[in-house]
Coordinates of C-alpha atoms in Angstrom, one line a residue:
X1 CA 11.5 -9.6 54.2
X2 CA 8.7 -11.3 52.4
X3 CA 8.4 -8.6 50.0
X4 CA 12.1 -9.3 49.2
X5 CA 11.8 -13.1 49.3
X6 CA 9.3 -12.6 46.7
X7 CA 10.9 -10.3 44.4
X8 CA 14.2 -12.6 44.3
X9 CA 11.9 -15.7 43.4
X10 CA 10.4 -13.7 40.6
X11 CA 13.4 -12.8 39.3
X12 CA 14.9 -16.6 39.6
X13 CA 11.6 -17.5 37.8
X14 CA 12.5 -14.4 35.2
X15 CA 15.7 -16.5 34.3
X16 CA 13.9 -19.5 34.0
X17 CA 14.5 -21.7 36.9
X18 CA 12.4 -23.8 38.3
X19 CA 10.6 -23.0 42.3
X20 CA 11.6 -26.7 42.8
X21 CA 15.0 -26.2 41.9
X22 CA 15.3 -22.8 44.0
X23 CA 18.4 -22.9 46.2
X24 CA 19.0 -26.1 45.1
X25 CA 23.1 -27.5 44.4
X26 CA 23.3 -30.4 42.1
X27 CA 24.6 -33.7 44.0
X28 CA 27.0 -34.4 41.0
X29 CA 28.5 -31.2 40.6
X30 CA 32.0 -31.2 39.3
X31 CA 34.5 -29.3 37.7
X32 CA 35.4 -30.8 34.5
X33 CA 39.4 -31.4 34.3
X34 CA 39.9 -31.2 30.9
X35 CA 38.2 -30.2 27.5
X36 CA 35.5 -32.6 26.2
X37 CA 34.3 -32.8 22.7
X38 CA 31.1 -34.5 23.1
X39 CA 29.0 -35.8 20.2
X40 CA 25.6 -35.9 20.0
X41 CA 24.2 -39.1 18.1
X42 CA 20.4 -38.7 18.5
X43 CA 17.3 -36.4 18.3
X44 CA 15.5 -37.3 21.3
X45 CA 15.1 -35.5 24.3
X46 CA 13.9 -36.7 27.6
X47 CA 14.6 -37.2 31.2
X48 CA 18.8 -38.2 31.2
X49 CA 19.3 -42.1 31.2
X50 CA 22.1 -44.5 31.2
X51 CA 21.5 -46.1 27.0
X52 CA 22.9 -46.1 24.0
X53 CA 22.0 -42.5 23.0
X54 CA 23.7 -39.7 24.3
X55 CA 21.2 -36.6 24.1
X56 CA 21.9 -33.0 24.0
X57 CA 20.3 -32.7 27.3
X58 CA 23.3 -35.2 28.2
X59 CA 26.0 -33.5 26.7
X60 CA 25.2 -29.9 28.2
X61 CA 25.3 -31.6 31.9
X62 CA 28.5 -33.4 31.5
X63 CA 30.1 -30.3 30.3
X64 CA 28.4 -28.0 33.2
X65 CA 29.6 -31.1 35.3
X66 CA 26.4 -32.0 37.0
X67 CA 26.6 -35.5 35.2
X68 CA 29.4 -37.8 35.5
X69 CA 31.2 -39.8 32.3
X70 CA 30.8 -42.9 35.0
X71 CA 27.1 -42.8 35.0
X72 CA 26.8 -43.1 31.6
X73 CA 26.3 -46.1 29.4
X74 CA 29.6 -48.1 27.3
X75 CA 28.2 -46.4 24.2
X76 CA 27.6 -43.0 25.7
X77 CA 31.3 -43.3 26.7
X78 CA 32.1 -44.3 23.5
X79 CA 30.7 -40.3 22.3
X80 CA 32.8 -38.6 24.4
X81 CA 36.7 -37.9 24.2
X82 CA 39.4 -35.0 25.6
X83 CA 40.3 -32.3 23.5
X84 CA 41.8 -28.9 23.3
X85 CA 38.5 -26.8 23.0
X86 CA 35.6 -27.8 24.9
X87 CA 32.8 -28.5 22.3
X88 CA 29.2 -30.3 21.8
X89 CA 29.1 -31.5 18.3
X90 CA 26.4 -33.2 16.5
X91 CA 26.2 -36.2 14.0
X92 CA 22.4 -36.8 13.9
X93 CA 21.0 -39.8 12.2
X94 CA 20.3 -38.4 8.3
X95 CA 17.0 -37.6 8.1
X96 CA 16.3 -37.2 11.9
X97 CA 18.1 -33.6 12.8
X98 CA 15.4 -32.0 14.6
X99 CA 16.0 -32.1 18.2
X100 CA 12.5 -31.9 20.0
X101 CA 12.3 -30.4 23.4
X102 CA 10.3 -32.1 25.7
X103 CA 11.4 -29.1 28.5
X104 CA 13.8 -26.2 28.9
X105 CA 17.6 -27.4 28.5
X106 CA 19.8 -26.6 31.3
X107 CA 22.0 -23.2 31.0
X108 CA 25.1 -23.6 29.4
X109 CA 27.5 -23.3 32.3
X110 CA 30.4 -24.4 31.3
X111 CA 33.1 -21.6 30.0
X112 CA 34.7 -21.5 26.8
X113 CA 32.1 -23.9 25.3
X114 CA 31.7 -24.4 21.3
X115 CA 28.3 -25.5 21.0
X116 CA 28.8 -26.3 17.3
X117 CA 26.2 -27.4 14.2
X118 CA 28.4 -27.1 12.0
X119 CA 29.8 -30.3 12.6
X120 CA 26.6 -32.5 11.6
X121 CA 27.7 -34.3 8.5
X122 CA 26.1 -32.4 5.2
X123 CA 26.0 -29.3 6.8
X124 CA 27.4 -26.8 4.5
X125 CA 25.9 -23.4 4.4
X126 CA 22.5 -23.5 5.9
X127 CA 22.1 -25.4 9.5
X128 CA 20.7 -29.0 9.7
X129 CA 20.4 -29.3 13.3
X130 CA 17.4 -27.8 14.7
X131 CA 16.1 -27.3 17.8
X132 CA 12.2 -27.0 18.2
X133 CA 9.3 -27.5 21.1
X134 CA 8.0 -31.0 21.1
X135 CA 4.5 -31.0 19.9
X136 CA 2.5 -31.4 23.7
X137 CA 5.2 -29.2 25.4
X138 CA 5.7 -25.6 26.2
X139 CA 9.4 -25.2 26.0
X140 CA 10.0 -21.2 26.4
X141 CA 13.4 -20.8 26.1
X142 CA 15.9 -22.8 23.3
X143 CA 19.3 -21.9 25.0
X144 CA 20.5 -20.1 28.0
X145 CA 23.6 -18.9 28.4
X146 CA 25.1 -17.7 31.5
X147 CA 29.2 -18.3 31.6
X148 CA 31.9 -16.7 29.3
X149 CA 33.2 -17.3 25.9
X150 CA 30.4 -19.5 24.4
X151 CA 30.0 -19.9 20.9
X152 CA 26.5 -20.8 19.2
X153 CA 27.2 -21.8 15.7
X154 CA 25.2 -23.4 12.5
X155 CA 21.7 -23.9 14.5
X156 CA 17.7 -23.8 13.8
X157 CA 15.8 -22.8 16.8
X158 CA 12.4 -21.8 16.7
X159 CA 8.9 -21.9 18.6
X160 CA 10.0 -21.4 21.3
X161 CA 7.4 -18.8 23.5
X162 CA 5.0 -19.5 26.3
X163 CA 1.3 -18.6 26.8
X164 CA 0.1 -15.8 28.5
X165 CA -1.2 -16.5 31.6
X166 CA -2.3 -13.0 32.3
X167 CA 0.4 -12.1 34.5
X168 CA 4.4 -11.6 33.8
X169 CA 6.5 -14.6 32.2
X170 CA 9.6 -15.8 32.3
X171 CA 11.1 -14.0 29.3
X172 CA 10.9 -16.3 26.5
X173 CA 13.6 -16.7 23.7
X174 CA 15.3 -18.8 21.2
X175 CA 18.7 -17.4 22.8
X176 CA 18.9 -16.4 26.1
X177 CA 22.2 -14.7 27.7
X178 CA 22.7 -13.4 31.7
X179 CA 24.4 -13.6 34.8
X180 CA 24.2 -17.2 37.0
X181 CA 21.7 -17.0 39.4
X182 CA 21.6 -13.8 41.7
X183 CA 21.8 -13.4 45.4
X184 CA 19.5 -14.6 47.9
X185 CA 19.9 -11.1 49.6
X186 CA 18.1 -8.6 46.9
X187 CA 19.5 -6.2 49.4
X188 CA 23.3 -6.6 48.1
X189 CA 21.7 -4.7 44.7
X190 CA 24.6 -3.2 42.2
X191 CA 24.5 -1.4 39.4
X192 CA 23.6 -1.1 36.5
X193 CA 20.6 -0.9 37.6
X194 CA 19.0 -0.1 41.4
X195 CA 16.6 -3.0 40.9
X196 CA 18.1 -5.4 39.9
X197 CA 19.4 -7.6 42.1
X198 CA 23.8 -7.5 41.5
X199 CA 26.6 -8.8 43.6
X200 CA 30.0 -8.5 42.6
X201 CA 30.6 -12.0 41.8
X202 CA 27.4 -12.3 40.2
X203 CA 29.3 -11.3 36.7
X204 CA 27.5 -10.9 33.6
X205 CA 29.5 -13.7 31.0
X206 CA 31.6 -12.3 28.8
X207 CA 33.2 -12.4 24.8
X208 CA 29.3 -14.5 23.8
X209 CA 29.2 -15.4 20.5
X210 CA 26.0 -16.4 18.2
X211 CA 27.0 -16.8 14.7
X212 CA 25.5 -18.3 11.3
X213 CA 22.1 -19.3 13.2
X214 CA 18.7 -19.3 11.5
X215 CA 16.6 -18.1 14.5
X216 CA 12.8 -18.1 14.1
X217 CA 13.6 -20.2 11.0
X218 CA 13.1 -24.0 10.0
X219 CA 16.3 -25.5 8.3
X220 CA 14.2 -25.2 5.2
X221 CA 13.9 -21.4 5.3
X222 CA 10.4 -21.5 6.2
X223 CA 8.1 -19.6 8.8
X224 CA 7.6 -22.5 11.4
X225 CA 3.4 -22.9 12.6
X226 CA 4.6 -21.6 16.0
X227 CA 6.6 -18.4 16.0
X228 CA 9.1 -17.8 19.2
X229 CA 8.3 -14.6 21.3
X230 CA 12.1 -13.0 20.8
X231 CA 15.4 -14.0 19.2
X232 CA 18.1 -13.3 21.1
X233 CA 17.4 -11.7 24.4
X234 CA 20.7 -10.0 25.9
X235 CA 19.7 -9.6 29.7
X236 CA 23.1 -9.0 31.1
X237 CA 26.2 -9.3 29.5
X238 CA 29.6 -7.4 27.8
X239 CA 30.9 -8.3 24.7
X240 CA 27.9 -10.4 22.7
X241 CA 28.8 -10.9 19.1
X242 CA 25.7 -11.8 17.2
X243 CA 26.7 -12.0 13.4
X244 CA 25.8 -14.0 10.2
X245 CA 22.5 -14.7 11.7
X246 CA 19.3 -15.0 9.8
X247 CA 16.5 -13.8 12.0
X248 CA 13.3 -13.5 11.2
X249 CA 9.6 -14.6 12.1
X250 CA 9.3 -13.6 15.8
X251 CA 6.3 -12.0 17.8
X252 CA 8.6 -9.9 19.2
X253 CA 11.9 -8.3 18.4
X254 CA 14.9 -10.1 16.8
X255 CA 17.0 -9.0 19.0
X256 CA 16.4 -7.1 22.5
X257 CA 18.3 -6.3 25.6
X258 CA 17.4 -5.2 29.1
X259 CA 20.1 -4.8 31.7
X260 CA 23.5 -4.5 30.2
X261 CA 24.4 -5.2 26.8
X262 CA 27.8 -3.0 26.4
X263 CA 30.2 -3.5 23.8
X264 CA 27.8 -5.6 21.8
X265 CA 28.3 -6.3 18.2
X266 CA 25.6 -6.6 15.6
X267 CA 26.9 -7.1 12.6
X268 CA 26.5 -9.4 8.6
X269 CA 22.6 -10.4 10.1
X270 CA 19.5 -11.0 7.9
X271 CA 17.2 -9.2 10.6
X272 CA 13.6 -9.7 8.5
X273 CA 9.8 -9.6 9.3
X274 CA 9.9 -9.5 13.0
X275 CA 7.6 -7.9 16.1
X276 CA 4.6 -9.8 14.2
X277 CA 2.5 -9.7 17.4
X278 CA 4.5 -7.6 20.5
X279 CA 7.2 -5.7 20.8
X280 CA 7.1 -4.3 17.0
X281 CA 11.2 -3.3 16.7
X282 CA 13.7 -5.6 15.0
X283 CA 16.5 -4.3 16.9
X284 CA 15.4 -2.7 20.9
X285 CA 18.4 -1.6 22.9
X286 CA 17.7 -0.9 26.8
X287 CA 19.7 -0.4 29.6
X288 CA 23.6 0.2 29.5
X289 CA 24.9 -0.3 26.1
X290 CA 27.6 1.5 25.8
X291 CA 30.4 0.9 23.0
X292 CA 27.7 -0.9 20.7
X293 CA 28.3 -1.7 17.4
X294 CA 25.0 -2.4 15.0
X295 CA 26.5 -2.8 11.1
X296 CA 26.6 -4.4 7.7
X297 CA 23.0 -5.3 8.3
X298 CA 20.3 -6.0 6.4
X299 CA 16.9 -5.1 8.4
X300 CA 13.9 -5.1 6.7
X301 CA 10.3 -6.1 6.5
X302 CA 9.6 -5.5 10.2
X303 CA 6.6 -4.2 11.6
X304 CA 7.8 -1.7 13.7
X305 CA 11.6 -0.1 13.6
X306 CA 14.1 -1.3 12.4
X307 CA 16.7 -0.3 15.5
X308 CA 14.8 1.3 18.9
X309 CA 16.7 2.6 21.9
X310 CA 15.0 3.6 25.1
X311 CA 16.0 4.9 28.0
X312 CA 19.8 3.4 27.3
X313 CA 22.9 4.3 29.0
X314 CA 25.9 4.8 26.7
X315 CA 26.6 5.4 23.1
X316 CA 26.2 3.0 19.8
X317 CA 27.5 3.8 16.3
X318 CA 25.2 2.3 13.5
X319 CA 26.6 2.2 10.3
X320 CA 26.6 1.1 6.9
X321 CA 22.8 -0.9 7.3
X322 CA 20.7 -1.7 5.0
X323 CA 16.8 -0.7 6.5
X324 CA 14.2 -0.9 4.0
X325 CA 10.8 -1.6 4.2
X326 CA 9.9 -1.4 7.8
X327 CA 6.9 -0.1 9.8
X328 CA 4.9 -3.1 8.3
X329 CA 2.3 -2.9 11.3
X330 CA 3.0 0.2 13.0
X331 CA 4.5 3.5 12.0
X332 CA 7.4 4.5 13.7
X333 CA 11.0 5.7 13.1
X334 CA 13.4 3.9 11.1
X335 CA 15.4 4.2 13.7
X336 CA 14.7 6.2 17.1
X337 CA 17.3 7.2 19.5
X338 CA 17.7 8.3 22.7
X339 CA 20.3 9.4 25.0
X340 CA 23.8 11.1 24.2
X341 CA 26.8 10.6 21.8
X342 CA 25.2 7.8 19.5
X343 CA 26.6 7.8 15.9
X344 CA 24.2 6.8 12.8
X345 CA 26.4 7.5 9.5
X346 CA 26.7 5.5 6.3
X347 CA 23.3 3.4 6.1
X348 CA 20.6 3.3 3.5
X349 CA 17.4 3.9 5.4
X350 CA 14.4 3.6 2.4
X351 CA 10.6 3.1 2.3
X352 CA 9.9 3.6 5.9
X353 CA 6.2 4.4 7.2
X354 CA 7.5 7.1 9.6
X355 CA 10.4 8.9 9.6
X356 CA 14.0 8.1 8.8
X357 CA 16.2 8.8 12.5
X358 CA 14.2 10.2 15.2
X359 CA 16.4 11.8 18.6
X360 CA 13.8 12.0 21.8
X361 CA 14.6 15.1 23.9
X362 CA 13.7 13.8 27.5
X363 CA 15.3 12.4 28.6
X364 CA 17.9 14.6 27.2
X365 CA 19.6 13.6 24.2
X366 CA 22.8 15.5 22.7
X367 CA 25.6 15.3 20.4
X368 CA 24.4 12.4 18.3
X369 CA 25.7 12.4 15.0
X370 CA 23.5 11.7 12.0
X371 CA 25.9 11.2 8.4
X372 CA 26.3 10.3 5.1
X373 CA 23.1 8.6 5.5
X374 CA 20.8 8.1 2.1
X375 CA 16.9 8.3 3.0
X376 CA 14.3 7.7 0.7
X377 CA 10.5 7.3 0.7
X378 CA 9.8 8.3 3.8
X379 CA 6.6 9.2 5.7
X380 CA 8.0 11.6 7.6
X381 CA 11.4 13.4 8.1
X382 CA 15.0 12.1 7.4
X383 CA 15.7 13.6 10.7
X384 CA 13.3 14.4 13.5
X385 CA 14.9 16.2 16.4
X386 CA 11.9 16.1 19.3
X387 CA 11.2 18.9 21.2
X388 CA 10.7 18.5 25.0
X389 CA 7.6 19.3 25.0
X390 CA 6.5 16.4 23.2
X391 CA 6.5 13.6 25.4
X392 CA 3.3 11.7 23.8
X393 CA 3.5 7.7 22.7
X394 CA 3.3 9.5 19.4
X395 CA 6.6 11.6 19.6
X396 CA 8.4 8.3 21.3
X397 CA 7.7 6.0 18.6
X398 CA 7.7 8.9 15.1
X399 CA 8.6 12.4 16.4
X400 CA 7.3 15.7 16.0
X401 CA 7.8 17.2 12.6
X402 CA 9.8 20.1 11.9
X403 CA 10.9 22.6 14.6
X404 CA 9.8 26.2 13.5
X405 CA 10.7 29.0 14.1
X406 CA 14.4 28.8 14.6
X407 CA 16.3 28.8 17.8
X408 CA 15.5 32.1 18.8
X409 CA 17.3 31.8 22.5
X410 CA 19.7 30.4 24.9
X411 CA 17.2 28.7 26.3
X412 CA 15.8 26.7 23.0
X413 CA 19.1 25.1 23.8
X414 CA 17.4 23.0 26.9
X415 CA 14.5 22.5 24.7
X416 CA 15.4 20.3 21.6
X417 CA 17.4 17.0 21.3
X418 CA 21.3 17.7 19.9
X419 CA 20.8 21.0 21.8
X420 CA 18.7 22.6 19.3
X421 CA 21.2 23.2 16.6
X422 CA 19.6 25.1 13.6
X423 CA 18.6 23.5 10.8
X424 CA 20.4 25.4 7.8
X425 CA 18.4 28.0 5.7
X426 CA 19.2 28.5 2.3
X427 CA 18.9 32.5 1.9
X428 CA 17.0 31.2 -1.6
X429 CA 14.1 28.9 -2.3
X430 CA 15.5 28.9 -5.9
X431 CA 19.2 29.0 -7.1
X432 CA 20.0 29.7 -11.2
X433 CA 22.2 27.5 -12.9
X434 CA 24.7 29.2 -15.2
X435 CA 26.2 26.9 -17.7
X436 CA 26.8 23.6 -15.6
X437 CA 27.5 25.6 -12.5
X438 CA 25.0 26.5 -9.9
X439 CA 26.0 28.4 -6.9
X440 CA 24.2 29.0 -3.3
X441 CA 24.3 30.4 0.0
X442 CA 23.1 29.8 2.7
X443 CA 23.3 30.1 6.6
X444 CA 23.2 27.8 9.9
X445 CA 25.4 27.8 13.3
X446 CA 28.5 29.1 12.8
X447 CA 31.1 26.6 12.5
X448 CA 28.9 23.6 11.6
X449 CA 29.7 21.2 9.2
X450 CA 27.0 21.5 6.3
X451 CA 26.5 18.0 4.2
X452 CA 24.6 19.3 0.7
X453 CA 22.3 17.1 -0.1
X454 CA 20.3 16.0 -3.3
X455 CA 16.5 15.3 -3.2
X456 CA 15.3 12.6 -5.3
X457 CA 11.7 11.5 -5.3
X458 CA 8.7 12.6 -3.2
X459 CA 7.1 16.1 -3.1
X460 CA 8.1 17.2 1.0
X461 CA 9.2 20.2 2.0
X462 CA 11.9 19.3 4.0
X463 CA 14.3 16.4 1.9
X464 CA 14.0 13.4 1.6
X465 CA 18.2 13.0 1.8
X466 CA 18.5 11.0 -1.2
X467 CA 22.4 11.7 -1.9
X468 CA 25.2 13.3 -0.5
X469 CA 26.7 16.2 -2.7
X470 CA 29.1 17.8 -1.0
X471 CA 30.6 19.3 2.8
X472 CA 31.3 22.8 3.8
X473 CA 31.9 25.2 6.8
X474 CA 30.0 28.0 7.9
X475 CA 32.4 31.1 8.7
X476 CA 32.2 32.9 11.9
X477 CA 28.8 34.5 11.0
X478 CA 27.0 31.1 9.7
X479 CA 27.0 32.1 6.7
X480 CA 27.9 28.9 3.7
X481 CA 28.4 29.0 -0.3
X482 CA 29.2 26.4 -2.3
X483 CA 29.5 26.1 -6.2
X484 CA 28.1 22.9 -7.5
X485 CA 28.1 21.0 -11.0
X486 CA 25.8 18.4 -13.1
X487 CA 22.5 19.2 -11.3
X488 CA 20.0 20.1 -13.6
X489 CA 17.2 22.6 -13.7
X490 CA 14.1 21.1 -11.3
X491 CA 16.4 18.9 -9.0
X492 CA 16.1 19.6 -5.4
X493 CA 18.3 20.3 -2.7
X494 CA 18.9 19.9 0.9
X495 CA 21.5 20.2 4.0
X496 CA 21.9 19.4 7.6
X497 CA 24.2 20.9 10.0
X498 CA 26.5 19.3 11.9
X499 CA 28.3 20.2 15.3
X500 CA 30.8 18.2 17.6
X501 CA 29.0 19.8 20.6
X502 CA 25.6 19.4 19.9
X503 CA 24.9 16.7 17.0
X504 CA 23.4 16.6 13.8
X505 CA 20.4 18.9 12.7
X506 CA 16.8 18.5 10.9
X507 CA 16.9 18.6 7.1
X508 CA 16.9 22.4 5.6
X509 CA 13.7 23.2 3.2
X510 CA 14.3 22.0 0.2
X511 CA 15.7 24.6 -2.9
X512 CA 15.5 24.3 -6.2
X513 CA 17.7 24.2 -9.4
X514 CA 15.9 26.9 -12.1
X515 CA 17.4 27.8 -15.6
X516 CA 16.6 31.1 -17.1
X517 CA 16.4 29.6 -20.7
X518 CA 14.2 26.3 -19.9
X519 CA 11.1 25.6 -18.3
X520 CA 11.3 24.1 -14.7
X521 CA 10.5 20.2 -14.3
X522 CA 10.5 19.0 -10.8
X523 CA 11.6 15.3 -11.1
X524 CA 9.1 13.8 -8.1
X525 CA 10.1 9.6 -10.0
X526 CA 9.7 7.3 -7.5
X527 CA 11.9 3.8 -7.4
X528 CA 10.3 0.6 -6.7
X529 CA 9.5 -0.5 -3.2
X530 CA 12.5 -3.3 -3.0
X531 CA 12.1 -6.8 -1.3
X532 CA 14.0 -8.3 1.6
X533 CA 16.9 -9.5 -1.1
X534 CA 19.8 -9.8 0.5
X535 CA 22.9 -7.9 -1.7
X536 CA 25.3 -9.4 -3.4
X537 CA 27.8 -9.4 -0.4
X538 CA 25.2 -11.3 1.6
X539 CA 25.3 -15.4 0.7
X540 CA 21.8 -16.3 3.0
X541 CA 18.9 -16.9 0.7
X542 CA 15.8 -14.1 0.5
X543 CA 13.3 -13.7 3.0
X544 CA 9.8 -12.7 1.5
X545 CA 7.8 -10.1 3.9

């Protein structure tokens, strides 16, 4: 019984709630009839008063409904008025936008809540409102959500971390989303997870929703002297949207999740030089996750991957992403997946210090999909399938290499992530072109799908992927042909198979384009490493690495 007592006041601790607060129920507590929009007029933070200021601190209370309209003064009154969406809004003296925390804020309780900084008067496409550690305190966490359908919009937050004390913190973050406080009785545990201490009721909020923040960022677009620990941390929760964001600067990831994070949506974020002192990966998915979206992103400068799954339960389709420049500090896949089903199509993945996308084998991980992808200057693979047998930090953070030989039994099957398709052979290291028409053969599972791929840059064996040429079928035998035009004698090419069942293969050796009548020159030009710009369907300003 201790043992348990102990565990649930860790965990309470884990949320960030304070031992003297444990069990308590605020004397005030209320349900708010009606929608409030409630103004916040001033930068100061503090213990809640009865004056002519009405603080943030203020406004979240009244809406949870642990502070009363009555005990407040004439001119906080005057701040406060009904309306059809609930909403804290800001008008900040000019000049004096930077909201100072002298402690943690209370947990936004209060559903279908549009905590909006937007509203402060000038704001129009970068946030003026910030929210920032006072100077003498250590203020870990800048917002915790725990009820459904709240909105973070147009904010700063950063420095917001805590010290290491030698033994396990409450999780620090500038956003912070999971379930109200969990049962006394660890003993009622549900899933997701064994551990974790679940009741039914204790429901993870729902339909979250962080958009056009700069997190880790001052209003000014600068590193602040203190970095937070994380961005947002998604504990426990179903349906987080997290888009338009510019997130940069942490110690740890930009974004991370650790219970249940399923149907979340990363999408249109500026995800740049995180994981500066921890957890290296700009994106790191664990726990359940299924029906996550991560797109239209641009992640780069980071020092470790740019997206990182471990140990996850469910499937996430990343597409059309931007991820350039990464491994800064550490070298490790682009992006490294495990578990079964996950889709990675349509994204640039370029000047990586590992590989491009890396699938772990144990646990076992099949049928993930790997597409119209474009890699270049790589250290490493476009695609790493792991072999089983590799299990050391090495293979879980960059891979193995090739697999060679080629499945040569049923049981290589059990021994290779995607079920060790084959990775197609071309029956020729060197194919002749004849006029503008060159034509090769080749040979992989039968039935796979095989994307032809050109090689640009680089002098590896196997790719990199550079540009997509073409998609066949083997026949019944594995056997492929294809007739290609405008590729020129010394251009490389590659392929990968594809197979509903089993997933996308490793890159084929590469094969070469000769001519009979000219001499052979091997284009190896490499482009430019490329900064964090944004493209031109991105509006936020550049981050520098």
């Amino acid at each position: 019984m201790a043992n348990q007592l102990f565990r649930h006041v860790s965990y309470l601790a884990w949320l960030g709630v304070p031992a003297l607060l444990l069990g308590a129920v605020p004397s005030g507590a209320q349900e708010v009839p009606v929608p409030l929009q409630i103004t916040v007029n001033t930068s100061q933070d503090g213990e809640i008063q009865a004056d002519d200021q009405l603080t943030l601190r203020e406004a979240i209370a009244i809406q949870n409904g642990t502070l009363l309209t009555q005990d407040l003064s004439a001119a906080e009154q005057a701040q406060i008025q009904t309306a059809t969406q609930r909403q804290i809004a800001f008008k900040l003296p000019a000049g004096d936008t930077t909201i100072k925390l002298q402690s943690v804020l209370p947990a936004l309780e209060a559903p279908d809540l549009y905590l909006d900084g937007t509203t402060q008067p000038g704001y129009e496409a970068a946030p003026i409102v910030a929210l920032t550690p006072a100077e003498d305190a250590e203020v870990f966490r800048g917002l915790t959500v725990v009820a459904s359908n709240i909105t973070i919009k147009g904010l700063s937050l950063y420095g917001f971390t805590s010290i290491h004390r030698g033994t396990a913190t409450t999780p620090p973050a500038d956003i912070f989303i999971a379930h109200r406080l969990p049962p006394p009785d660890i003993s009622q545990q549900k899933l997701p997870h064994d551990d974790a201490p679940f009741r039914d009721r204790d429901q993870p909020p729902m339909g979250v929703v962080i958009e056009a923040n700069w997190l880790g960022l001052t209003p000014e677009g600068t590193m602040p002297e203190q970095p937070s620990a994380f961005g947002v941390s998604v504990f426990n929760s179903l349906g987080t949207t997290i888009r338009h964001n510019r997130i940069a600067n942490h110690d740890g990831s930009g974004i991370i999740s650790s219970v249940r994070a399923e149907n979340l949506e990363v999408s249109d974020n500026q995800i740049v030089a995180n994981g500066l002192a921890g957890m290296p990966d700009a994106i790191r998915l664990e726990g359940a996750i299924d029906k996550g979206v991560i797109r239209n992103n641009l992640i780069c400068g980071n020092d470790g991957s740019g997206i990182f799954l471990f140990k996850t339960e469910g499937a996430v389709n990343i597409h059309n992403n931007d991820i350039r420049s990464n491994g800064q500090r550490l070298k490790r896949a682009a992006v490294y997946l495990m578990g079964d089903d996950h889709q990675v199509r349509d994204n640039q993945i370029r000047f990586h210090s590992g590989p491009g996308v890396v699938v772990a084998a144990y646990p076992k991980s099949d049928r993930n999909t790997i597409t119209n992808n474009k890699f270049s200057n790589l250290d490493g693979l476009s695609i790493d399938l792991v072999s089983r047998r590799r299990v050391g930090v090495i293979d879980y953070q960059r891979g193995d290499g090739a697999n060679v030989p080629q499945r040569d039994s049923g049981n290589r099957r059990r021994d290779t992530a995607n079920r060790a398709i084959n990775t197609p052979v071309f029956l020729s290291q060197e194919f002749i072109r004849f006029g503008e028409q060159v034509s090769l053969d080749g040979e992989a599972d039968p039935g796979a799908i095989i994307t032809l791929y050109k090689v640009l840059g680089g002098n590896d064996l196997y790719g990199p992927l550079s540009e997509p040429l073409m998609d066949l079928t083997t026949d019944s035998e594995g056997r492929f042909s294809a007739t290609l035009e405008n590729l020129k004698p010394g251009d490389r090419i590659s392929a990968i198979a594809t197979l509903p069942d089993f997933g996308t293969s490793e890159p084929a050796m590469n094969a070469v384009i000769t001519d009979l009548n000219k001499s052979l020159m091997i284009d190896v030009t490499e482009e430019p490493a490329p900064s964090c710009m944004p493209s031109t369907s991105q509006t936020s300003a550049d981050i520098e690495i």
